[in-house]
Short mmCIF file of C-alpha atoms and ligand atoms in Angstrom, two decimals:
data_model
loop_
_atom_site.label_atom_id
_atom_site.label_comp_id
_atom_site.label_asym_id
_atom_site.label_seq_id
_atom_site.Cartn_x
_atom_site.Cartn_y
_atom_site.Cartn_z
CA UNK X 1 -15.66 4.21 -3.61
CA UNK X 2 -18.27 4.88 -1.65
CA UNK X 3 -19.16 1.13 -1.08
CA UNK X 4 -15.40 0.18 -0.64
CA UNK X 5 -15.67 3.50 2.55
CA UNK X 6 -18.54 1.99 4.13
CA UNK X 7 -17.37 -1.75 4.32
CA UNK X 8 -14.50 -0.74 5.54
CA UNK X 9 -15.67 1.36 8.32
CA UNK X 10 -17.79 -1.10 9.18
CA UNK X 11 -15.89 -4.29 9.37
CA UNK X 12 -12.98 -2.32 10.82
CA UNK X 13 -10.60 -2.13 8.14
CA UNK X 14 -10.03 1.76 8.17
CA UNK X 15 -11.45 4.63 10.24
CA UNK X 16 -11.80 8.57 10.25
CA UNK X 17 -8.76 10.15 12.41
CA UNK X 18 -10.94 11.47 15.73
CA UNK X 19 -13.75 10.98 14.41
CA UNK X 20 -15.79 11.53 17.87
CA UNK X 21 -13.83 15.60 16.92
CA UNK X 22 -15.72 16.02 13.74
CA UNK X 23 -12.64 13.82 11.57
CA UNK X 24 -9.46 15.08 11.26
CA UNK X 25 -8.83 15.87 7.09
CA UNK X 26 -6.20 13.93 5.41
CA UNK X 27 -5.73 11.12 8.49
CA UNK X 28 -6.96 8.13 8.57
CA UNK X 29 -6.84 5.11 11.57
CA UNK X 30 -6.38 1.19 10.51
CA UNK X 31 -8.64 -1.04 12.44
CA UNK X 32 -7.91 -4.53 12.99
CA UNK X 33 -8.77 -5.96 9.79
CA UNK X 34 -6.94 -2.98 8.29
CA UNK X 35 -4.29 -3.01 10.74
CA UNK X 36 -3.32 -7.02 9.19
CA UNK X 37 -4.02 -5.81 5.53
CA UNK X 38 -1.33 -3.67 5.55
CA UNK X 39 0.95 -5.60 7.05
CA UNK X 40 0.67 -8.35 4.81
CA UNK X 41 1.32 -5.96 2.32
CA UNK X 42 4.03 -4.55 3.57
CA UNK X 43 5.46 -7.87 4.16
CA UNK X 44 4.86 -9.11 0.72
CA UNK X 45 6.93 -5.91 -0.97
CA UNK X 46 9.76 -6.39 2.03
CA UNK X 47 10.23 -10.30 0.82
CA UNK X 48 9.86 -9.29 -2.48
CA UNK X 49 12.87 -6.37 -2.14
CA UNK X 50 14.78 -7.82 0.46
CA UNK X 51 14.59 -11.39 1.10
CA UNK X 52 14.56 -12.50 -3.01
CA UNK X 53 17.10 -10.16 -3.75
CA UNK X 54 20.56 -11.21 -2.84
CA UNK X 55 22.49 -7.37 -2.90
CA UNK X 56 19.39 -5.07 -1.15
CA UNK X 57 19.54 -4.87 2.31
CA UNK X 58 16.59 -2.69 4.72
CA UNK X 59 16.82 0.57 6.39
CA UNK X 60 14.52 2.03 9.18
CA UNK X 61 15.63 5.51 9.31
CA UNK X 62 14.36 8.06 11.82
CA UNK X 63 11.15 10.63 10.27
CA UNK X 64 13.19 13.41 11.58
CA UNK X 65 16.07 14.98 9.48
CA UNK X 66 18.31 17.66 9.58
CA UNK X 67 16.58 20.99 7.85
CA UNK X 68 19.58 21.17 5.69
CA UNK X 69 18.42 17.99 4.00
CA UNK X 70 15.68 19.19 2.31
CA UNK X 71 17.58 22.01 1.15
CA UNK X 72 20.02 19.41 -0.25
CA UNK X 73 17.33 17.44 -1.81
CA UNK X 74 15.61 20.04 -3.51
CA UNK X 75 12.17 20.24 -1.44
CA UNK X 76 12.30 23.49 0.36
CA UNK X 77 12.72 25.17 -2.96
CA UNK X 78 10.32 22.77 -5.21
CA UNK X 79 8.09 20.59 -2.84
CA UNK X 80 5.05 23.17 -4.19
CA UNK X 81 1.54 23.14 -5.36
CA UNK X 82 0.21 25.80 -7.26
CA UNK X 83 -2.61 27.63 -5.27
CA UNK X 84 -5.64 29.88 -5.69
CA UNK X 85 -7.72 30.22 -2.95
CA UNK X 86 -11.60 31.90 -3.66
CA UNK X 87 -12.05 35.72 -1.96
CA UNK X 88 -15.75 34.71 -1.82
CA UNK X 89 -16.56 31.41 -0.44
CA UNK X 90 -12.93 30.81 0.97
CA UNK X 91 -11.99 27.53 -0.99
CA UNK X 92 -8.84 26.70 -1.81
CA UNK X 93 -7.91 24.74 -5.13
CA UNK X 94 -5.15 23.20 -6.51
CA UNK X 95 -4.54 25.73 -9.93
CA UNK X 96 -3.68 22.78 -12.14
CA UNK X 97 -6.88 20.60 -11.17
CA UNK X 98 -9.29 23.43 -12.23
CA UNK X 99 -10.20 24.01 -15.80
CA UNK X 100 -7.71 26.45 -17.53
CA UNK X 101 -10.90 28.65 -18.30
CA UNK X 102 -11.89 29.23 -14.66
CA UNK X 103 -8.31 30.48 -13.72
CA UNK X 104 -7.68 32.48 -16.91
CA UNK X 105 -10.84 34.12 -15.57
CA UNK X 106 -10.23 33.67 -12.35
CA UNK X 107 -13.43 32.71 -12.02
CA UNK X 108 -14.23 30.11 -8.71
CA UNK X 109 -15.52 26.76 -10.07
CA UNK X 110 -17.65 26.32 -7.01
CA UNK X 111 -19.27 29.80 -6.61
CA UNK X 112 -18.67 32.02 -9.35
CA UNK X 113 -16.43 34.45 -6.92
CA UNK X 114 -13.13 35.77 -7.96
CA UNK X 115 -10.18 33.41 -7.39
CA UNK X 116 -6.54 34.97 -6.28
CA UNK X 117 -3.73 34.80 -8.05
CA UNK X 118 -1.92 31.59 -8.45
CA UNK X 119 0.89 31.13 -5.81
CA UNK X 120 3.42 28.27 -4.84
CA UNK X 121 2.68 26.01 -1.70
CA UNK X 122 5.03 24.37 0.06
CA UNK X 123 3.64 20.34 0.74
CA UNK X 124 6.15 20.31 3.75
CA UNK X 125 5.25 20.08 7.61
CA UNK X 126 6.87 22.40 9.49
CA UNK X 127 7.08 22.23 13.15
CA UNK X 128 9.81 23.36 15.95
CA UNK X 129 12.41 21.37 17.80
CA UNK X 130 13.57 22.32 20.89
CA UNK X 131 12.39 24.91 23.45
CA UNK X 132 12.53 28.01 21.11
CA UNK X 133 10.07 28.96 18.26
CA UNK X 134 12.96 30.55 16.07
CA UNK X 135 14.27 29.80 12.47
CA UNK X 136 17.10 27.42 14.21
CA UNK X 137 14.55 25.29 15.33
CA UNK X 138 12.58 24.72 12.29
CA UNK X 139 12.37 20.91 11.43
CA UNK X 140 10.24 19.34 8.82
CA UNK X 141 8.64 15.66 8.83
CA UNK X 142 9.78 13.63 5.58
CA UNK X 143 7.78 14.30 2.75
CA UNK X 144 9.67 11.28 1.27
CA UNK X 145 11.16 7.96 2.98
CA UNK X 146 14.29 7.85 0.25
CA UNK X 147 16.27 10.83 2.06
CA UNK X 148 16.65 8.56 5.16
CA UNK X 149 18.63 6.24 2.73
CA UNK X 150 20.70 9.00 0.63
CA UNK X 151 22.23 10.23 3.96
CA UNK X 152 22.88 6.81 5.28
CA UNK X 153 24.32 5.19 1.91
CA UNK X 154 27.99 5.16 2.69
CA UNK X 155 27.21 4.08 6.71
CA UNK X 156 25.67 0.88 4.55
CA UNK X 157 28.69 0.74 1.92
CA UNK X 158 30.75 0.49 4.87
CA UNK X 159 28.77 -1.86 7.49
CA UNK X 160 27.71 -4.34 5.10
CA UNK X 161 30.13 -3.95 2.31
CA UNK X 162 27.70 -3.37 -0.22
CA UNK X 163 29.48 -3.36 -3.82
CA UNK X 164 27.49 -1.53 -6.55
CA UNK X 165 24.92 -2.43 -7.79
CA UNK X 166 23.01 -3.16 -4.72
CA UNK X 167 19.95 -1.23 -3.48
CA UNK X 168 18.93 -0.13 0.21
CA UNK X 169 14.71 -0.35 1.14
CA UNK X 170 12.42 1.02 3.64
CA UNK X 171 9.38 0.91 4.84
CA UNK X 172 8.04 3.98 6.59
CA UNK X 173 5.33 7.40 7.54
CA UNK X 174 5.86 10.06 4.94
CA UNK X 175 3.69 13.83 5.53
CA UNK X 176 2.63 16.11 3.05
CA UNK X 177 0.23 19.15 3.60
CA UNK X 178 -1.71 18.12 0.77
CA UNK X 179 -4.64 20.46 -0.41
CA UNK X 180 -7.16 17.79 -1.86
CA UNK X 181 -7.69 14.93 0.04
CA UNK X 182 -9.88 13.57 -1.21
CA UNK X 183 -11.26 9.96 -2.01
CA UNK X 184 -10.92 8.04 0.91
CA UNK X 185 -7.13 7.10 1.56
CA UNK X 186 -5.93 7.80 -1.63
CA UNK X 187 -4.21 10.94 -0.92
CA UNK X 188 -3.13 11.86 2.63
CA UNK X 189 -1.53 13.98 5.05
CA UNK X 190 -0.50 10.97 6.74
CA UNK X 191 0.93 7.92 4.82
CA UNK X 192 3.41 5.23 4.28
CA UNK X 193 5.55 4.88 1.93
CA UNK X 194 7.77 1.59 0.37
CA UNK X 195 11.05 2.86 -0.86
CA UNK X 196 13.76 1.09 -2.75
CA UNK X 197 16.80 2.89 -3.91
CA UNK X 198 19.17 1.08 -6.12
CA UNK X 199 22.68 2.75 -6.95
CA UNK X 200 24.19 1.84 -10.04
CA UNK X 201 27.33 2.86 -12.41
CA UNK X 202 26.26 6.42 -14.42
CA UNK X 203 26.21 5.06 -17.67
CA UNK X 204 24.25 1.85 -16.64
CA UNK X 205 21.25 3.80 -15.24
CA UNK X 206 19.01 3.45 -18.48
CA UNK X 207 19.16 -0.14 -18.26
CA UNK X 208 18.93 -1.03 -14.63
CA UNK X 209 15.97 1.80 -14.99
CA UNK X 210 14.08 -0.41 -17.58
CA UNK X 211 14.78 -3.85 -15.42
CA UNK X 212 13.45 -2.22 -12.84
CA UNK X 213 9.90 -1.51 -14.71
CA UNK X 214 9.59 -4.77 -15.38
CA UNK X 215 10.18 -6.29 -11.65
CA UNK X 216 7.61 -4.12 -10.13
CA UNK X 217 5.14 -4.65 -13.15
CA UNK X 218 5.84 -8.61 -12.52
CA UNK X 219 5.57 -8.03 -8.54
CA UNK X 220 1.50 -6.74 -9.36
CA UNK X 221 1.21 -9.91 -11.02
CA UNK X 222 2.13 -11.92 -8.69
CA UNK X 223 0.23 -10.39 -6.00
CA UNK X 224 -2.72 -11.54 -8.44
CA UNK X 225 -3.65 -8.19 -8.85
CA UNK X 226 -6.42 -7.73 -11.88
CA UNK X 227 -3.94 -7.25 -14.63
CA UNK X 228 -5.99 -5.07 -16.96
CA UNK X 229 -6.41 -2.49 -13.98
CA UNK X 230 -3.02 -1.84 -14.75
CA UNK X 231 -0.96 0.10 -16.94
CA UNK X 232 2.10 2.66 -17.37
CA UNK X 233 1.82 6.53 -17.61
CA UNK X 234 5.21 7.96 -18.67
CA UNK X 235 6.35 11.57 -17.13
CA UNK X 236 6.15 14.08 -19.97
CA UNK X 237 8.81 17.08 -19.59
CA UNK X 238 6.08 19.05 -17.22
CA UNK X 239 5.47 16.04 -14.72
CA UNK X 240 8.95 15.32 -14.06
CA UNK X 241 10.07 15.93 -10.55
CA UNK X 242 12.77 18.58 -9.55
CA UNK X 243 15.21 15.30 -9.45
CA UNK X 244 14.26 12.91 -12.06
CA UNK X 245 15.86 12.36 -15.14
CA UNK X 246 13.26 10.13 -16.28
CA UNK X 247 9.89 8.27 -14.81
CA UNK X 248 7.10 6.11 -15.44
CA UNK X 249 3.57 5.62 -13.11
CA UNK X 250 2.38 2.47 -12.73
CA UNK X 251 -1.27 3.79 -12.59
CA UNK X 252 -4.06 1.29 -11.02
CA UNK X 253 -7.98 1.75 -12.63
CA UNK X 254 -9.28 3.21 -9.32
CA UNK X 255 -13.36 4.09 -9.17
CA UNK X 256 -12.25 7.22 -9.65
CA UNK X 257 -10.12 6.33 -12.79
CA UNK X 258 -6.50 5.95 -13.78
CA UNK X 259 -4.21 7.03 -10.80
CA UNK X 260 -0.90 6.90 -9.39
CA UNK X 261 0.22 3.49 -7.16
CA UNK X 262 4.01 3.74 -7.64
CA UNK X 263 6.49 5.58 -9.13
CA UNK X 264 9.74 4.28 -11.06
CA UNK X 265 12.36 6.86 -11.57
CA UNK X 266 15.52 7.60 -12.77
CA UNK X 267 17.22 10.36 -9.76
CA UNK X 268 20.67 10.10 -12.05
CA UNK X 269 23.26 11.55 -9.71
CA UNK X 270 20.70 13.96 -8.72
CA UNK X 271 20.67 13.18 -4.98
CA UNK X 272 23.97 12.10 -4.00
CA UNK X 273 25.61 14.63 -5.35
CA UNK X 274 23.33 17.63 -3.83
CA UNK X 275 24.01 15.54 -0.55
CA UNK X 276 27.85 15.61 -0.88
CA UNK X 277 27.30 19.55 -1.89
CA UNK X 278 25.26 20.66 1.11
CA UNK X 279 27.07 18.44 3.64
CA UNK X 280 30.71 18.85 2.56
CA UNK X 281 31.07 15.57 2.78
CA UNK X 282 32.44 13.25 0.08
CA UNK X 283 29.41 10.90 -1.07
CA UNK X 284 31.57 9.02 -4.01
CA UNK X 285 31.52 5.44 -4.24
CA UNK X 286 34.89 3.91 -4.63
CA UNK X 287 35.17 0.79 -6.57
CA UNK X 288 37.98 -1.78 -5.26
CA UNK X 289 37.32 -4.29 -7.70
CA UNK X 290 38.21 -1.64 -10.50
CA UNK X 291 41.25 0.30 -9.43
CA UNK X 292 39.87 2.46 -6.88
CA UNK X 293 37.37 3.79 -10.20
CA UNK X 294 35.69 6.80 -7.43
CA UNK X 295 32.06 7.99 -8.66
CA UNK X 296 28.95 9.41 -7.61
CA UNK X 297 26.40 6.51 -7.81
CA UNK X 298 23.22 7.04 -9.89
CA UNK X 299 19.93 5.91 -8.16
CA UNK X 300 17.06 3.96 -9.75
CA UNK X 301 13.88 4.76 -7.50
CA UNK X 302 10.74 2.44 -7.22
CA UNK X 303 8.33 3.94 -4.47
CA UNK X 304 5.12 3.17 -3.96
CA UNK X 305 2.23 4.24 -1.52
CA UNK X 306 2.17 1.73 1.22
CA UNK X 307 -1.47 2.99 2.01
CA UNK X 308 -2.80 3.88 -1.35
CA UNK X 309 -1.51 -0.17 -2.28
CA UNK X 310 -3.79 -0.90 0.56
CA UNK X 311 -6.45 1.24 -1.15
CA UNK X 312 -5.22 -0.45 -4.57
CA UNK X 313 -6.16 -3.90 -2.95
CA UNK X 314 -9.35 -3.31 -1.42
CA UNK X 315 -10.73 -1.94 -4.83
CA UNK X 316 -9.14 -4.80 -6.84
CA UNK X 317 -10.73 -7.33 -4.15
CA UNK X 318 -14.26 -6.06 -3.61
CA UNK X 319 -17.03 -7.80 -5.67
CA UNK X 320 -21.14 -8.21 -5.35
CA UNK X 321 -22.59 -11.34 -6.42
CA UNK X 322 -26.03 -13.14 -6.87
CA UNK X 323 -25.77 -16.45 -5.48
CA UNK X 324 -28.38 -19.38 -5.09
CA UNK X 325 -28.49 -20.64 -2.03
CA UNK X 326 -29.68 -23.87 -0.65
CA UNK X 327 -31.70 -23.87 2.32
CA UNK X 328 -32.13 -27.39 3.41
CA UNK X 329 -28.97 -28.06 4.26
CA UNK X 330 -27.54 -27.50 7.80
CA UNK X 331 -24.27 -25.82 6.83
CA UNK X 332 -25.87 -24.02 3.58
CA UNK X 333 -25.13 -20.48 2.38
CA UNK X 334 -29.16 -20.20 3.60
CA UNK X 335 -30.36 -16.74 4.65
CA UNK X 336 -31.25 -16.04 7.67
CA UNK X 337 -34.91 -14.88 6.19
CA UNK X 338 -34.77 -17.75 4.03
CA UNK X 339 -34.78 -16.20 0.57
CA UNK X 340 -33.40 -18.67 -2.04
CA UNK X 341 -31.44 -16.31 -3.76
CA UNK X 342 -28.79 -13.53 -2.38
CA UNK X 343 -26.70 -11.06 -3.03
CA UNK X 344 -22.66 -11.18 -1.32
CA UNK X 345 -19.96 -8.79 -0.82
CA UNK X 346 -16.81 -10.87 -1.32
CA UNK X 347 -13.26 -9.38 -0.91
CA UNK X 348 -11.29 -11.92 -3.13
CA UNK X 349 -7.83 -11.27 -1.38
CA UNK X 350 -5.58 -13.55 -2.28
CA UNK X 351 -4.83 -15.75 0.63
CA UNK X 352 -1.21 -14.52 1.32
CA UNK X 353 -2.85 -10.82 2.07
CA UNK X 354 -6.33 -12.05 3.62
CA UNK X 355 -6.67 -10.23 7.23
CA UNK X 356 -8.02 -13.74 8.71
CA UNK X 357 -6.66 -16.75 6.66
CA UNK X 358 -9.57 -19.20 8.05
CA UNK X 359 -12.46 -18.74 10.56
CA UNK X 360 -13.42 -21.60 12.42
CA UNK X 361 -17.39 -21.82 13.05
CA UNK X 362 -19.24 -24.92 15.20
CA UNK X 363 -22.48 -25.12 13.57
CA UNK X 364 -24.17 -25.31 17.25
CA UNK X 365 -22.76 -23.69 20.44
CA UNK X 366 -23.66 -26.83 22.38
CA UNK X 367 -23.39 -30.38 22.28
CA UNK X 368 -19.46 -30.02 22.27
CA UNK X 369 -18.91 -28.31 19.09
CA UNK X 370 -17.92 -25.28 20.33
CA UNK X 371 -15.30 -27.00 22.14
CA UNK X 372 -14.21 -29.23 19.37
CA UNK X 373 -13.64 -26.04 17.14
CA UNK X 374 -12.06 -23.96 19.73
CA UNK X 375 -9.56 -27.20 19.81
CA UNK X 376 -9.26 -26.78 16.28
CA UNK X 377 -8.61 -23.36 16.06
CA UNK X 378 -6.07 -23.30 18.79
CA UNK X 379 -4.24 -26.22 16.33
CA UNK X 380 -4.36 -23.61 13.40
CA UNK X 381 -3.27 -20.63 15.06
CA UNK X 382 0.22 -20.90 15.04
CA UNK X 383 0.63 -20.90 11.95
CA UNK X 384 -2.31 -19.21 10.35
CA UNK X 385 -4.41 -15.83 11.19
CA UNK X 386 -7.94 -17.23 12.47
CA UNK X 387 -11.38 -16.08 13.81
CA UNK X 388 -13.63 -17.78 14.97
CA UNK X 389 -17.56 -17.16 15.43
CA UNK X 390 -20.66 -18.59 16.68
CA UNK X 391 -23.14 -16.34 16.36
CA UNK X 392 -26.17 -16.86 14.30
CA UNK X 393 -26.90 -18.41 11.15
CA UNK X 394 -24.43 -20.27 9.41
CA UNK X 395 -25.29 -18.67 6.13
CA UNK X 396 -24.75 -15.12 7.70
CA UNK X 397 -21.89 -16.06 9.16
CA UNK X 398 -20.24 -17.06 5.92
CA UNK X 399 -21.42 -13.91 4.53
CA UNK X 400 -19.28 -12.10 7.24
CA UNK X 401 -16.22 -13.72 6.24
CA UNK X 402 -17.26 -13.24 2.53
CA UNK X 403 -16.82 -9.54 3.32
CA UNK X 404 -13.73 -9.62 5.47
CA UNK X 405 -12.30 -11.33 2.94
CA UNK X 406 -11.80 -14.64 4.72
CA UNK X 407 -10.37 -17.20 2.41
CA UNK X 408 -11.23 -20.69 4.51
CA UNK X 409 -14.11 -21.16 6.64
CA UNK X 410 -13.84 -24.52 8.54
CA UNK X 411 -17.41 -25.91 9.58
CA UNK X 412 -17.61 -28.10 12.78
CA UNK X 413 -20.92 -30.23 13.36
CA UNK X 414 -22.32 -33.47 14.60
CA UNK X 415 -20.75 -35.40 11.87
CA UNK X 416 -17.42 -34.13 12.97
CA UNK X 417 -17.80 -35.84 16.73
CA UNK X 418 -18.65 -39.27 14.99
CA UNK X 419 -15.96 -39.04 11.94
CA UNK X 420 -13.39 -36.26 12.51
CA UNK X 421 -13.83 -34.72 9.40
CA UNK X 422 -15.13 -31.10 9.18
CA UNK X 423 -16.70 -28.82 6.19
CA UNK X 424 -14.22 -26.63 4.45
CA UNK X 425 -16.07 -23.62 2.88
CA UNK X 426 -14.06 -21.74 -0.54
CA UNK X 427 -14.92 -18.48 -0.22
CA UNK X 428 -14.59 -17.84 -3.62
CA UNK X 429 -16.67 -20.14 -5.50
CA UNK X 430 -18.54 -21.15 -2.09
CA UNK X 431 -17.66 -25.00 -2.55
CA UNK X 432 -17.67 -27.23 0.43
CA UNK X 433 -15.49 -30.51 0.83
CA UNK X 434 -15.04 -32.86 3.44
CA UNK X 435 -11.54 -32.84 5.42
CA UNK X 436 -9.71 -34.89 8.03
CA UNK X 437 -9.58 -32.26 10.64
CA UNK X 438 -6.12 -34.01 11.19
CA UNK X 439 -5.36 -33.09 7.35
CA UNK X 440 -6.60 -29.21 7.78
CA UNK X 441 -3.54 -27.08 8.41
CA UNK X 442 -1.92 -29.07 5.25
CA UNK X 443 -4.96 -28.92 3.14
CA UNK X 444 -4.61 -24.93 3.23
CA UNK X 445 -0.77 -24.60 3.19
CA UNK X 446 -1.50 -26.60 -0.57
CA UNK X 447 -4.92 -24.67 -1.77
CA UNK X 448 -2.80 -21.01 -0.47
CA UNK X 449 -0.19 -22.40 -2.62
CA UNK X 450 -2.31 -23.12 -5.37
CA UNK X 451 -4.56 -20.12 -5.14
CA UNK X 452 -5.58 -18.38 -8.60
CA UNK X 453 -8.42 -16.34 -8.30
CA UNK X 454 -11.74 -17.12 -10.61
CA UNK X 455 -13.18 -13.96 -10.52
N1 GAP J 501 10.49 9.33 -3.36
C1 GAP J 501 9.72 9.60 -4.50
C2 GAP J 501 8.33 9.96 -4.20
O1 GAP J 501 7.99 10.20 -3.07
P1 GAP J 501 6.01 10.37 -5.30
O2 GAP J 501 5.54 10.06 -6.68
O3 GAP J 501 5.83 11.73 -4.78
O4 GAP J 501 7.55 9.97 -5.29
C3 GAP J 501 5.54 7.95 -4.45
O5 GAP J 501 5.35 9.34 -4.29
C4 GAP J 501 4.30 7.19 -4.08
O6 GAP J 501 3.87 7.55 -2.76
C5 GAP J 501 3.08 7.49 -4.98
O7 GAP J 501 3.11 6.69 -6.13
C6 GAP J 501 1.93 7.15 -4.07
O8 GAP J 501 1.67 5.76 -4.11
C7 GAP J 501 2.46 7.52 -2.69
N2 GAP J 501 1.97 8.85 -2.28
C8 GAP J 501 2.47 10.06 -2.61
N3 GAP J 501 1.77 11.05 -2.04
C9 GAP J 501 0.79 10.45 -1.32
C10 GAP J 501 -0.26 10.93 -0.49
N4 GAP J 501 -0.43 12.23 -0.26
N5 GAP J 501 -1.10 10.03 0.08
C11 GAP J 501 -0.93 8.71 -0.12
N6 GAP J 501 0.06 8.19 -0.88
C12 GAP J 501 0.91 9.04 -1.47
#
C-alpha cells in the first residue's frame, strides 16, 4: 500500500486534503490522472446500470436532506460505532477492532492505560442551516446516496412511468465521521458512492436479490478485474445493517487483506415503508397492469464505493517487473544509464479505464518530428485521451507511461517523414509494430476492443 501511496502522489493520481496544513484526516484530493480514473470508472458502472439496462433510469439528488429523513431511515438512532477512547494517551478506538481481551480489561492496546467504557458514536455530520445554531437547524450530510432515491421514487414512478421492476441509480459524495481512516483511501470522511436501488414485488425479492449477485460479480469480470482477488462474504445475524433483511460483500484481496468493495442487500420494505411512516405520505406502488394490486415495493440494493473501486483498481493494476532491454536501438526500452536490464512499474489498466489512452512521443524535438507528432496527436484527440512528451530518453519516457498506466505509446522518428508509418509501443508486453499513421486511431479502437490482459 505503501508503494500504490507514493506512485500515486507522485504521478498525480491522488493527494493529501491541505496538505501545505499538516493533511486534513479522512480527505483526500484527485489529481489529474486520478481525476480521469475515476471518471472512467464511474462511467463504466453508469453504462453498465443505466445505459444496458432497459427499466433503470439515473438520479442526481441534492447531499442535503430533510433531518426527518434520517430519522425515517433509521440512522440517527443506528448510524453508530462502538467507542472507547484511552484516559492516558487520548486515543480513540473502534471497540470491535481491538482484541476482546484488551476491552474486557480495558486495557489500551497502544499504551497500557485504562480505556473508557464502550459508548455508541454517531458516523453522521452534523452541521447548521440557516442563521441560528438551534436544534431546528440541525442538518446532516448523507451518510448514504440511496435516501436521495427513496424520497424521490414515486416523483420517478410518475415522470417516467416506471412499472415495477425497474431500478433508479446514482452517482454521488457520501460523509461519515469515521474513526479509523486508515489505509490510504480506503475508508473516508469524504467519498463517493454508486447506488442502484431496484424495487421489486415482496415476494420476488429473494430472487431478484440473487440475480442481482450475479450481475455485479459478472460486471468485476468484465472490467478485467483479477478474478481470484475476488470473493463473497455473507452478513452473519451481527453484521446485518439496521435495514437489511439479508446481504452479501463482494470483498476485493486488498494489501491489507480481504475487504469490503460493494455491498448487495436485501432492504425488504424496510425503507419505503419508514418513509411513508415519517412523512405521512402514501409511498405504495400501484400496479395498473394488475387491478390497481397497491403495495409497498421491496428494494434490492447494490452500492459500492466509488473511491474505494478506484482504490480496488489501482491495487489490481500495479505490477513491478524485470525487463531486458535493448540498447542499440533508437526507440528501445534503453535506460537512460544504460543498464541492460530494468526494473518497471506498470499499471495494467485496462484500456477503457486508462487515465491517458495513448501518448504520442517524437523521438527527436527537431528535424520536424515534433511537429509531425503534435499533428498526430491533434488527429487522436477527439476521440481518445492523449499526452504527449518529449523530454528525455525514449526508454524513460516509456517508463513514465508504464506507470501512469498508459496503454499505447505512438513513436514518431525519421522513418516516419520518409514512410508515414510510426512505432506503436504495448505497454503490456512492451512489443513494438509498425503502423500507417493513417491506420492509428483504427488500429487502437480494434486492440481496446480486443484487450485481455497477460499479466
Ligand atoms: N446504502 C448502503 C450503504 O451505504 P455500506 O456497506 O455502508 O452500505 C456501501 O456502504 C459501500 O460504500 C461500501 O461497500 C464501500 O465500498 C463504500 N464505503 C462505505 N463507507 C466508506 C468510507 N468510509 N470510505 C470509502 N468508502 C466507503
Amino acid at each position: 500500500m505503501e508503494k500504490i501511496t507514493s506512485l500515486a502522489k507522485r504521478r498525480g493520481f491522488v493527494f493529501q486534503s491541505s496538505e501545505i496544513y499538516g493533511g486534513q484526516n479522512g480527505a483526500w484530493d484527485y489529481g489529474p490522472l486520478g481525476v480521469e480514473l475515476k471518471n472512467r470508472i464511474a462511467n463504466a458502472w453508469w453504462k453498465e446500470m443505466t445505459q444496458l439496462h432497459d427499466n433503470i433510469v439515473g438520479l442526481d439528488a441534492a447531499i442535503l436532506m430533510h433531518p426527518r429523513t434520517w430519522e425515517a431511515s433509521g440512522h440517527v438512532e443506528n448510524f453508530t460505532d462502538p467507542l472507547v477512547d484511552c484516559k492516558k494517551c487520548k486515543t480513540r478506538f473502534r471497540a470491535d477492532m481491538i482484541s476482546e481481551e484488551n476491552l474486557a480489561e480495558k486495557k489500551c492496546p497502544d499504551c497500557g492505560g485504562e480505556l473508557t467504557d464502550t459508548r455508541k458514536f454517531n458516523l453522521m455530520f452534523k452541521t447548521n442551516i440557516g442563521p441560528t445554531e438551534d436544534t431546528a437547524s440541525v442538518i446532516y450530510l448523507r451518510p448514504e446516496t440511496a435516501q436521495g432515491i427513496y424520497v424521490n421514487y414515486k416523483n420517478i414512478v410518475q415522470s417516467n412511468r416506471m412499472k415495477i421492476p425497474f431500478g433508479i441509480a446514482q452517482i454521488g459524495k457520501a460523509f461519515r465521521n469515521e474513526i479509523v481512516t486508515k489505509n490510504f483511501i480506503f475508508r473516508t470522511c469524504e467519498f463517493e458512492q454508486m447506488e442502484m436501488q431496484y424495487f421489486v414485488k415482496p415476494g420476488t425479492d429473494e430472487e431478484t436479490f440473487n440475480e442481482w449477485r450475479k450481475q455485479r460479480w459478472s460486471y468485476y469480470e468484465k472490467l478485467g478485474v483479477k478474478m481470484d482477488h475476488l470473493r463473497w462474504h455473507q452478513h452473519g445475524p451481527d453484521e446485518l445493517a439496521h435495514y437489511a433483511k439479508d446481504a452479501y460483500d463482494i470483498q476485493y484481496l486488498f494489501p491489507m487483506g480481504w475487504r469490503e468493495l460493494e455491498g448487495v442487500h436485501n432492504r425488504a420494505g424496510y425503507d419505503l415503508g419508514r418513509h411513508s411512516q415519517f412523512s405521512g405520505k402514501d409511498m405504495q406502488y400501484i400496479d395498473q397492469d394488475n387491478n390497481n394490486e397497491r403495495y409497498i415495493p421491496y428494494i434490492i440494493e447494490t452500492s459500492a464505493g466509488l473511491t474505494r473501486n478506484v482504490l480496488m483498481i489501482l491495487c489490481d493494476a500495479y505490477d513491478e517487473e524485470q525487463v531486458a532491454s535493448d540498447k542499440n536501438s533508437d526507440s528501445s526500452e534503453g535506460t537512460a544509464n544504460g543498464t541492460a536490464d530494468d526494473w518497471r512499474t506498470v499499471l495494467r489498466f485496462h484500456p477503457n479505464l486508462a487515465p491517458v489512452t495513448v501518448a504520442i512521443l517524437p523521438l527527436m524535438k527537431k528535424d520536424g518530428l515534433a511537429e509531425l507528432a503534435q499533428d498526430i496527436r491533434a488527429e487522436l484527440k477527439e476521440d481518445y485521451a492523449t499526452d504527449y512528451d518529449q523530454a528525455g530518453a525514449i526508454g524513460r519516457r516509456y517508463r513514465r507511461q508504464d506507470e501512469a498506466g498508459t496503454p499505447f505509446c505512438v513513436t514518431v522518428d525519421y522513418q516516419s517523414k520518409e514512410d508515414g508509418t510510426v512505432t506503436l509501443r504495448f505497454r503490456d508486453s512492451m512489443e513494438q509494430v509498425r503502423v500507417p499513421k493513417t491506420e492509428l486511431a483504427a488500429r487502437l479502437k480494434q486492440e481496446i476492443k480486443t484487450y485481455k490482459r497477460i499479466k
